[in-house]
mmCIF file of C-alpha atoms in Angstrom:
data_model
loop_
_atom_site.group_PDB
_atom_site.id
_atom_site.type_symbol
_atom_site.label_atom_id
_atom_site.label_comp_id
_atom_site.label_asym_id
_atom_site.label_seq_id
_atom_site.Cartn_x
_atom_site.Cartn_y
_atom_site.Cartn_z
ATOM 1 C CA MET A 5 134.523 119.439 99.670
ATOM 2 C CA ALA A 6 133.319 115.982 100.768
ATOM 3 C CA THR A 7 130.281 114.605 98.972
ATOM 4 C CA GLY A 8 127.732 112.383 100.672
ATOM 5 C CA LEU A 9 124.682 110.231 100.044
ATOM 6 C CA VAL A 10 121.793 110.278 102.522
ATOM 7 C CA MET A 11 119.184 107.495 102.284
ATOM 8 C CA GLU A 12 115.799 107.602 103.982
ATOM 9 C CA GLY A 13 114.086 104.394 105.105
ATOM 10 C CA GLY A 14 110.475 103.384 104.595
ATOM 11 C CA ALA A 15 110.597 99.559 104.672
ATOM 12 C CA MET A 16 109.768 98.235 101.182
ATOM 13 C CA ARG A 17 109.632 101.761 99.750
ATOM 14 C CA GLY A 18 113.402 101.374 99.954
ATOM 15 C CA ILE A 19 113.340 99.376 96.736
ATOM 16 C CA PHE A 20 112.890 102.780 95.024
ATOM 17 C CA THR A 21 116.243 103.735 96.565
ATOM 18 C CA ALA A 22 117.758 100.481 95.305
ATOM 19 C CA GLY A 23 116.819 101.409 91.738
ATOM 20 C CA ILE A 24 118.553 104.767 92.062
ATOM 21 C CA LEU A 25 121.659 103.246 93.645
ATOM 22 C CA ASP A 26 122.044 100.744 90.816
ATOM 23 C CA VAL A 27 121.954 103.558 88.248
ATOM 24 C CA LEU A 28 124.605 105.461 90.231
ATOM 25 C CA LEU A 29 126.826 102.360 90.251
ATOM 26 C CA GLU A 30 126.292 101.651 86.560
ATOM 27 C CA ASN A 31 127.286 105.214 85.692
ATOM 28 C CA ASN A 32 130.308 105.414 88.011
ATOM 29 C CA ILE A 33 128.873 108.168 90.202
ATOM 30 C CA GLU A 34 131.453 108.459 92.961
ATOM 31 C CA ILE A 35 130.957 110.006 96.382
ATOM 32 C CA ASP A 36 132.924 110.099 99.624
ATOM 33 C CA GLY A 37 130.451 108.860 102.209
ATOM 34 C CA THR A 38 126.999 107.366 102.714
ATOM 35 C CA ILE A 39 124.495 107.222 105.547
ATOM 36 C CA GLY A 40 121.371 105.052 105.601
ATOM 37 C CA VAL A 41 118.380 104.759 107.889
ATOM 38 C CA SER A 42 116.421 101.507 108.236
ATOM 39 C CA ALA A 43 115.761 100.246 104.680
ATOM 40 C CA GLY A 44 118.235 102.894 103.513
ATOM 41 C CA ALA A 45 120.876 101.067 105.542
ATOM 42 C CA CYS A 46 119.791 97.561 104.475
ATOM 43 C CA PHE A 47 119.823 98.397 100.776
ATOM 44 C CA GLY A 48 122.480 101.116 100.902
ATOM 45 C CA CYS A 49 125.230 98.733 101.973
ATOM 46 C CA ASN A 50 125.030 97.222 98.474
ATOM 47 C CA TYR A 51 126.268 100.529 97.059
ATOM 48 C CA LYS A 52 129.515 100.199 99.010
ATOM 49 C CA SER A 53 129.848 96.516 98.049
ATOM 50 C CA LYS A 54 129.105 97.487 94.409
ATOM 51 C CA GLN A 55 126.513 94.727 93.930
ATOM 52 C CA ILE A 56 124.213 95.990 91.212
ATOM 53 C CA GLY A 57 120.801 94.319 91.295
ATOM 54 C CA ARG A 58 121.294 92.470 94.568
ATOM 55 C CA SER A 59 118.637 94.346 96.582
ATOM 56 C CA LEU A 60 115.961 93.718 93.986
ATOM 57 C CA ARG A 61 117.043 90.131 93.364
ATOM 58 C CA TYR A 62 116.785 88.797 96.905
ATOM 59 C CA ASN A 63 113.660 90.796 97.714
ATOM 60 C CA MET A 64 111.824 89.400 94.696
ATOM 61 C CA LYS A 65 113.036 85.875 95.385
ATOM 62 C CA TYR A 66 112.210 85.735 99.097
ATOM 63 C CA CYS A 67 109.327 88.205 99.531
ATOM 64 C CA ASN A 68 106.935 85.253 99.982
ATOM 65 C CA ASP A 69 109.261 83.193 102.147
ATOM 66 C CA LYS A 70 107.883 83.059 105.694
ATOM 67 C CA ARG A 71 111.424 83.151 107.041
ATOM 68 C CA TYR A 72 111.984 86.519 105.379
ATOM 69 C CA CYS A 73 108.915 88.518 106.367
ATOM 70 C CA SER A 74 105.704 87.165 107.850
ATOM 71 C CA VAL A 75 103.392 87.116 110.832
ATOM 72 C CA ALA A 76 104.591 83.547 111.354
ATOM 73 C CA SER A 77 108.143 84.861 111.757
ATOM 74 C CA LEU A 78 106.910 87.515 114.187
ATOM 75 C CA ILE A 79 105.165 84.907 116.336
ATOM 76 C CA LYS A 80 108.051 82.444 116.190
ATOM 77 C CA THR A 81 111.023 84.803 116.569
ATOM 78 C CA GLY A 82 109.711 88.178 117.717
ATOM 79 C CA ASP A 83 110.756 89.761 114.410
ATOM 80 C CA MET A 84 108.477 90.162 111.405
ATOM 81 C CA PHE A 85 111.628 90.336 109.282
ATOM 82 C CA GLY A 86 113.399 87.188 110.449
ATOM 83 C CA ALA A 87 116.726 88.225 111.962
ATOM 84 C CA ASP A 88 118.703 85.065 111.251
ATOM 85 C CA PHE A 89 117.319 84.645 107.739
ATOM 86 C CA CYS A 90 117.750 88.296 106.701
ATOM 87 C CA TYR A 91 121.102 89.032 108.338
ATOM 88 C CA ASN A 92 122.814 85.648 108.235
ATOM 89 C CA VAL A 93 121.318 83.107 105.824
ATOM 90 C CA ILE A 94 120.778 85.490 102.895
ATOM 91 C CA PRO A 95 124.108 87.399 103.006
ATOM 92 C CA ASN A 96 126.225 84.368 103.869
ATOM 93 C CA GLU A 97 124.522 81.585 101.908
ATOM 94 C CA LEU A 98 121.629 82.353 99.573
ATOM 95 C CA ASP A 99 122.689 85.648 97.955
ATOM 96 C CA PRO A 100 126.245 86.239 99.170
ATOM 97 C CA PHE A 101 127.198 89.757 100.166
ATOM 98 C CA ASP A 102 130.587 90.899 98.854
ATOM 99 C CA PHE A 103 132.266 91.530 102.205
ATOM 100 C CA ASP A 104 135.716 91.956 100.622
ATOM 101 C CA THR A 105 134.635 94.739 98.259
ATOM 102 C CA PHE A 106 132.734 96.427 101.092
ATOM 103 C CA ARG A 107 135.846 96.460 103.300
ATOM 104 C CA GLU A 108 138.173 97.602 100.514
ATOM 105 C CA ASN A 109 135.909 100.358 99.183
ATOM 106 C CA LYS A 110 137.052 103.686 100.672
ATOM 107 C CA VAL A 111 133.536 105.136 100.648
ATOM 108 C CA THR A 112 132.434 105.488 104.280
ATOM 109 C CA PHE A 113 129.130 103.973 105.380
ATOM 110 C CA TYR A 114 127.107 105.019 108.430
ATOM 111 C CA VAL A 115 123.817 103.708 109.770
ATOM 112 C CA VAL A 116 121.375 105.364 112.148
ATOM 113 C CA ALA A 117 119.659 103.602 115.034
ATOM 114 C CA THR A 118 117.635 104.941 117.961
ATOM 115 C CA ASP A 119 118.825 104.467 121.544
ATOM 116 C CA ILE A 120 115.594 103.558 123.318
ATOM 117 C CA ILE A 121 116.888 104.697 126.720
ATOM 118 C CA THR A 122 117.613 108.257 125.575
ATOM 119 C CA GLY A 123 115.293 108.437 122.559
ATOM 120 C CA LYS A 124 118.205 109.933 120.594
ATOM 121 C CA PRO A 125 119.791 108.855 117.301
ATOM 122 C CA VAL A 126 123.094 106.977 117.249
ATOM 123 C CA TYR A 127 125.299 107.299 114.162
ATOM 124 C CA LYS A 128 127.455 104.225 113.683
ATOM 125 C CA LYS A 129 130.239 103.889 111.118
ATOM 126 C CA ILE A 130 130.220 100.444 109.506
ATOM 127 C CA ASP A 131 133.663 99.350 108.265
ATOM 128 C CA LYS A 132 133.517 95.583 107.729
ATOM 129 C CA CYS A 133 129.875 94.501 107.601
ATOM 130 C CA ASN A 134 130.860 91.570 109.836
ATOM 131 C CA LYS A 135 128.431 89.933 112.260
ATOM 132 C CA ARG A 136 128.557 92.848 114.706
ATOM 133 C CA ASP A 137 128.121 95.439 111.952
ATOM 134 C CA LEU A 138 125.155 93.514 110.561
ATOM 135 C CA GLU A 139 123.560 93.720 114.005
ATOM 136 C CA TRP A 140 123.814 97.518 113.775
ATOM 137 C CA ILE A 141 122.123 97.427 110.378
ATOM 138 C CA ARG A 142 119.423 95.181 111.858
ATOM 139 C CA ALA A 143 118.967 97.635 114.718
ATOM 140 C CA SER A 144 118.558 100.491 112.251
ATOM 141 C CA ALA A 145 115.700 98.608 110.567
ATOM 142 C CA SER A 146 114.003 97.137 113.663
ATOM 143 C CA MET A 147 110.531 98.682 113.625
ATOM 144 C CA PRO A 148 108.760 98.998 117.003
ATOM 145 C CA LEU A 149 106.032 96.462 117.809
ATOM 146 C CA VAL A 150 107.158 94.041 115.088
ATOM 147 C CA SER A 151 110.831 93.691 116.091
ATOM 148 C CA ARG A 152 112.827 92.717 119.126
ATOM 149 C CA ILE A 153 115.022 95.328 120.771
ATOM 150 C CA VAL A 154 118.598 94.917 119.547
ATOM 151 C CA GLU A 155 121.199 94.997 122.332
ATOM 152 C CA ILE A 156 124.715 95.764 121.146
ATOM 153 C CA ASP A 157 127.752 97.664 122.444
ATOM 154 C CA GLY A 158 125.985 98.387 125.721
ATOM 155 C CA ARG A 159 122.973 99.987 124.020
ATOM 156 C CA LYS A 160 119.362 99.026 123.455
ATOM 157 C CA LEU A 161 118.363 99.996 119.927
ATOM 158 C CA LEU A 162 115.438 100.193 117.530
ATOM 159 C CA ASP A 163 114.631 101.770 114.147
ATOM 160 C CA GLY A 164 116.731 104.816 113.291
ATOM 161 C CA GLY A 165 113.731 106.447 111.648
ATOM 162 C CA ILE A 166 112.156 107.028 115.070
ATOM 163 C CA SER A 167 114.666 109.759 115.887
ATOM 164 C CA SER A 168 116.344 110.723 112.590
ATOM 165 C CA SER A 169 114.600 109.648 109.393
ATOM 166 C CA ILE A 170 116.576 111.945 107.077
ATOM 167 C CA PRO A 171 119.938 112.672 108.775
ATOM 168 C CA LEU A 172 121.165 115.335 106.351
ATOM 169 C CA ARG A 173 121.990 117.904 109.016
ATOM 170 C CA ALA A 174 123.898 115.296 111.069
ATOM 171 C CA PHE A 175 125.875 114.187 108.010
ATOM 172 C CA GLU A 176 126.789 117.774 107.236
ATOM 173 C CA LYS A 177 128.154 118.141 110.782
ATOM 174 C CA ILE A 178 130.383 115.103 110.223
ATOM 175 C CA GLY A 179 131.895 116.946 107.260
ATOM 176 C CA TYR A 180 129.852 116.025 104.182
ATOM 177 C CA GLU A 181 128.960 119.443 102.797
ATOM 178 C CA LYS A 182 127.473 118.511 99.422
ATOM 179 C CA ASN A 183 124.933 115.687 99.509
ATOM 180 C CA ILE A 184 122.692 113.534 97.362
ATOM 181 C CA VAL A 185 119.512 112.805 99.324
ATOM 182 C CA ILE A 186 117.168 109.938 98.419
ATOM 183 C CA LEU A 187 113.660 110.263 99.835
ATOM 184 C CA THR A 188 110.993 107.575 99.477
ATOM 185 C CA GLN A 189 108.053 109.957 99.775
ATOM 186 C CA PRO A 190 107.085 112.721 97.311
ATOM 187 C CA LYS A 191 108.100 116.329 97.894
ATOM 188 C CA ASN A 192 104.700 117.413 99.186
ATOM 189 C CA TYR A 193 104.383 114.535 101.686
ATOM 190 C CA ARG A 194 103.819 115.478 105.328
ATOM 191 C CA LYS A 195 103.912 112.841 108.045
ATOM 192 C CA LYS A 196 100.975 112.694 110.455
ATOM 193 C CA PRO A 197 100.893 111.609 114.123
ATOM 194 C CA ASN A 198 101.285 107.890 114.704
ATOM 195 C CA LYS A 199 97.858 106.273 115.079
ATOM 196 C CA ALA A 200 99.414 103.309 116.893
ATOM 197 C CA MET A 201 100.687 105.397 119.825
ATOM 198 C CA PRO A 202 98.139 103.975 122.331
ATOM 199 C CA LEU A 203 99.457 100.476 121.618
ATOM 200 C CA VAL A 204 103.063 101.678 121.606
ATOM 201 C CA LYS A 205 102.604 103.267 125.035
ATOM 202 C CA VAL A 206 101.540 99.911 126.447
ATOM 203 C CA ALA A 207 104.169 97.791 124.693
ATOM 204 C CA LEU A 208 107.108 100.120 125.378
ATOM 205 C CA LYS A 209 106.048 101.779 128.630
ATOM 206 C CA GLU A 210 109.448 101.063 130.205
ATOM 207 C CA TYR A 211 111.095 103.513 127.816
ATOM 208 C CA PRO A 212 109.580 106.990 128.315
ATOM 209 C CA GLU A 213 112.191 108.807 126.217
ATOM 210 C CA LEU A 214 111.530 106.460 123.315
ATOM 211 C CA LEU A 215 107.800 107.126 123.653
ATOM 212 C CA ASN A 216 108.484 110.871 123.575
ATOM 213 C CA ALA A 217 110.556 110.450 120.413
ATOM 214 C CA MET A 218 107.838 108.380 118.753
ATOM 215 C CA ALA A 219 105.122 110.866 119.696
ATOM 216 C CA GLU A 220 107.195 113.683 118.206
ATOM 217 C CA ARG A 221 108.395 111.756 115.174
ATOM 218 C CA HIS A 222 106.032 113.333 112.643
ATOM 219 C CA ASN A 223 107.173 116.829 113.610
ATOM 220 C CA VAL A 224 110.846 115.863 113.424
ATOM 221 C CA TYR A 225 110.325 114.196 110.054
ATOM 222 C CA ASN A 226 108.553 117.210 108.601
ATOM 223 C CA ARG A 227 111.297 119.548 109.841
ATOM 224 C CA GLU A 228 113.962 117.288 108.334
ATOM 225 C CA THR A 229 112.133 117.222 105.008
ATOM 226 C CA ARG A 230 111.818 120.996 105.019
ATOM 227 C CA TYR A 231 115.549 121.329 105.707
ATOM 228 C CA VAL A 232 116.418 118.991 102.818
ATOM 229 C CA PHE A 233 114.596 121.163 100.295
ATOM 230 C CA GLU A 234 116.048 124.338 101.805
ATOM 231 C CA GLN A 235 119.512 122.893 101.214
ATOM 232 C CA GLU A 236 118.502 121.948 97.691
ATOM 233 C CA LYS A 237 117.562 125.566 96.964
ATOM 234 C CA LYS A 238 120.963 126.678 98.280
ATOM 235 C CA GLY A 239 122.739 124.250 95.970
ATOM 236 C CA ASN A 240 124.047 122.075 98.808
ATOM 237 C CA ALA A 241 121.787 119.072 98.165
ATOM 238 C CA PHE A 242 120.540 117.110 95.187
ATOM 239 C CA VAL A 243 117.236 115.413 95.998
ATOM 240 C CA PHE A 244 115.771 112.288 94.452
ATOM 241 C CA CYS A 245 112.164 111.580 95.416
ATOM 242 C CA PRO A 246 109.165 109.952 93.700
ATOM 243 C CA ASP A 247 106.759 112.250 91.893
ATOM 244 C CA GLU A 248 103.832 110.683 93.737
ATOM 245 C CA LEU A 249 103.167 108.169 96.483
ATOM 246 C CA LEU A 250 104.837 104.887 95.612
ATOM 247 C CA PRO A 251 102.414 102.014 94.856
ATOM 248 C CA ILE A 252 103.819 99.813 97.592
ATOM 249 C CA GLY A 253 103.225 99.147 101.264
ATOM 250 C CA ARG A 254 105.748 98.940 104.086
ATOM 251 C CA ILE A 255 105.568 95.175 103.571
ATOM 252 C CA GLU A 256 105.208 93.723 100.080
ATOM 253 C CA HIS A 257 104.764 90.102 98.989
ATOM 254 C CA ASN A 258 104.201 90.723 95.275
ATOM 255 C CA PRO A 259 107.479 90.542 93.315
ATOM 256 C CA ASP A 260 105.908 92.395 90.377
ATOM 257 C CA VAL A 261 105.179 95.382 92.624
ATOM 258 C CA LEU A 262 108.769 95.339 93.902
ATOM 259 C CA LYS A 263 110.052 95.353 90.323
ATOM 260 C CA GLU A 264 107.696 98.208 89.396
ATOM 261 C CA VAL A 265 108.892 100.426 92.244
ATOM 262 C CA TYR A 266 112.532 99.569 91.525
ATOM 263 C CA GLU A 267 112.001 100.669 87.908
ATOM 264 C CA ILE A 268 110.433 103.934 89.093
ATOM 265 C CA GLY A 269 113.659 104.615 90.975
ATOM 266 C CA ARG A 270 115.794 103.710 87.972
ATOM 267 C CA LYS A 271 113.764 105.946 85.643
ATOM 268 C CA ASN A 272 114.021 108.855 88.070
ATOM 269 C CA ALA A 273 117.796 108.488 88.290
ATOM 270 C CA LEU A 274 118.393 107.989 84.567
ATOM 271 C CA GLU A 275 116.370 111.050 83.629
ATOM 272 C CA ARG A 276 118.311 113.236 86.052
ATOM 273 C CA LEU A 277 121.839 111.926 85.481
ATOM 274 C CA PRO A 278 123.062 115.003 83.542
ATOM 275 C CA GLU A 279 121.706 117.256 86.287
ATOM 276 C CA LEU A 280 123.400 115.125 88.942
ATOM 277 C CA ARG A 281 126.758 115.190 87.176
ATOM 278 C CA GLU A 282 126.569 118.980 87.003
ATOM 279 C CA PHE A 283 125.784 119.131 90.735
ATOM 280 C CA LEU A 284 128.797 116.989 91.592
ATOM 281 C CA LYS A 285 131.293 119.013 89.565
#
């Protein structure tokens, strides 16, 4: 039976996921495949490259760098999270990504992006994390209104969370029957309709199927969450999630807050390690 790891997004809430992933790496928790959405993809790739601490390190170091995330970057480049800085300068120069370990590690890694023409999720297997693969990861994390549309492999793409925030059911269909799921919202969280839809309808009026997906997103998210906990009850899923709303926004410029949320993730994982090992037997 193939084991998987499913990682929700949530922008900077993803640093909670990073804390859990580092504990899994430190304790040699092995699985067969991973799938990440948005921040889950950006931080989750470090699990396959086995770089403990990297997600926290570069986020704390560059969270106040205008090239990393700022309104200035949005005005200058069209991306609040600067594309060249985040997906080229950091992994290739400032905090090198271990491309060799990523390629050699047999654990599979998928990311989810949304095709804005169809409004449907696209599940892309990432093998090398080369320039093209990094563009897929960028697409997965490209939030509407604050990111440019990513055009790659004949598709126009935006944030995977629009169409499939928690792709457990999709991962099961690929063949991963027993899954660890990392959520960045507490168990009782229910997503509400997007208050920015009037603005979205103006900015993205050329893409009616995307607008439909965004209008329906809260319902899809709540169904996906419900399914996750149904699978947990059946013994098919092991769910990590914070006990309460994380004390962090989608964008965070305070390194102390990033460290706090990372430690919440670590504590959650460390406390439940025996339970997780039993699940994976």
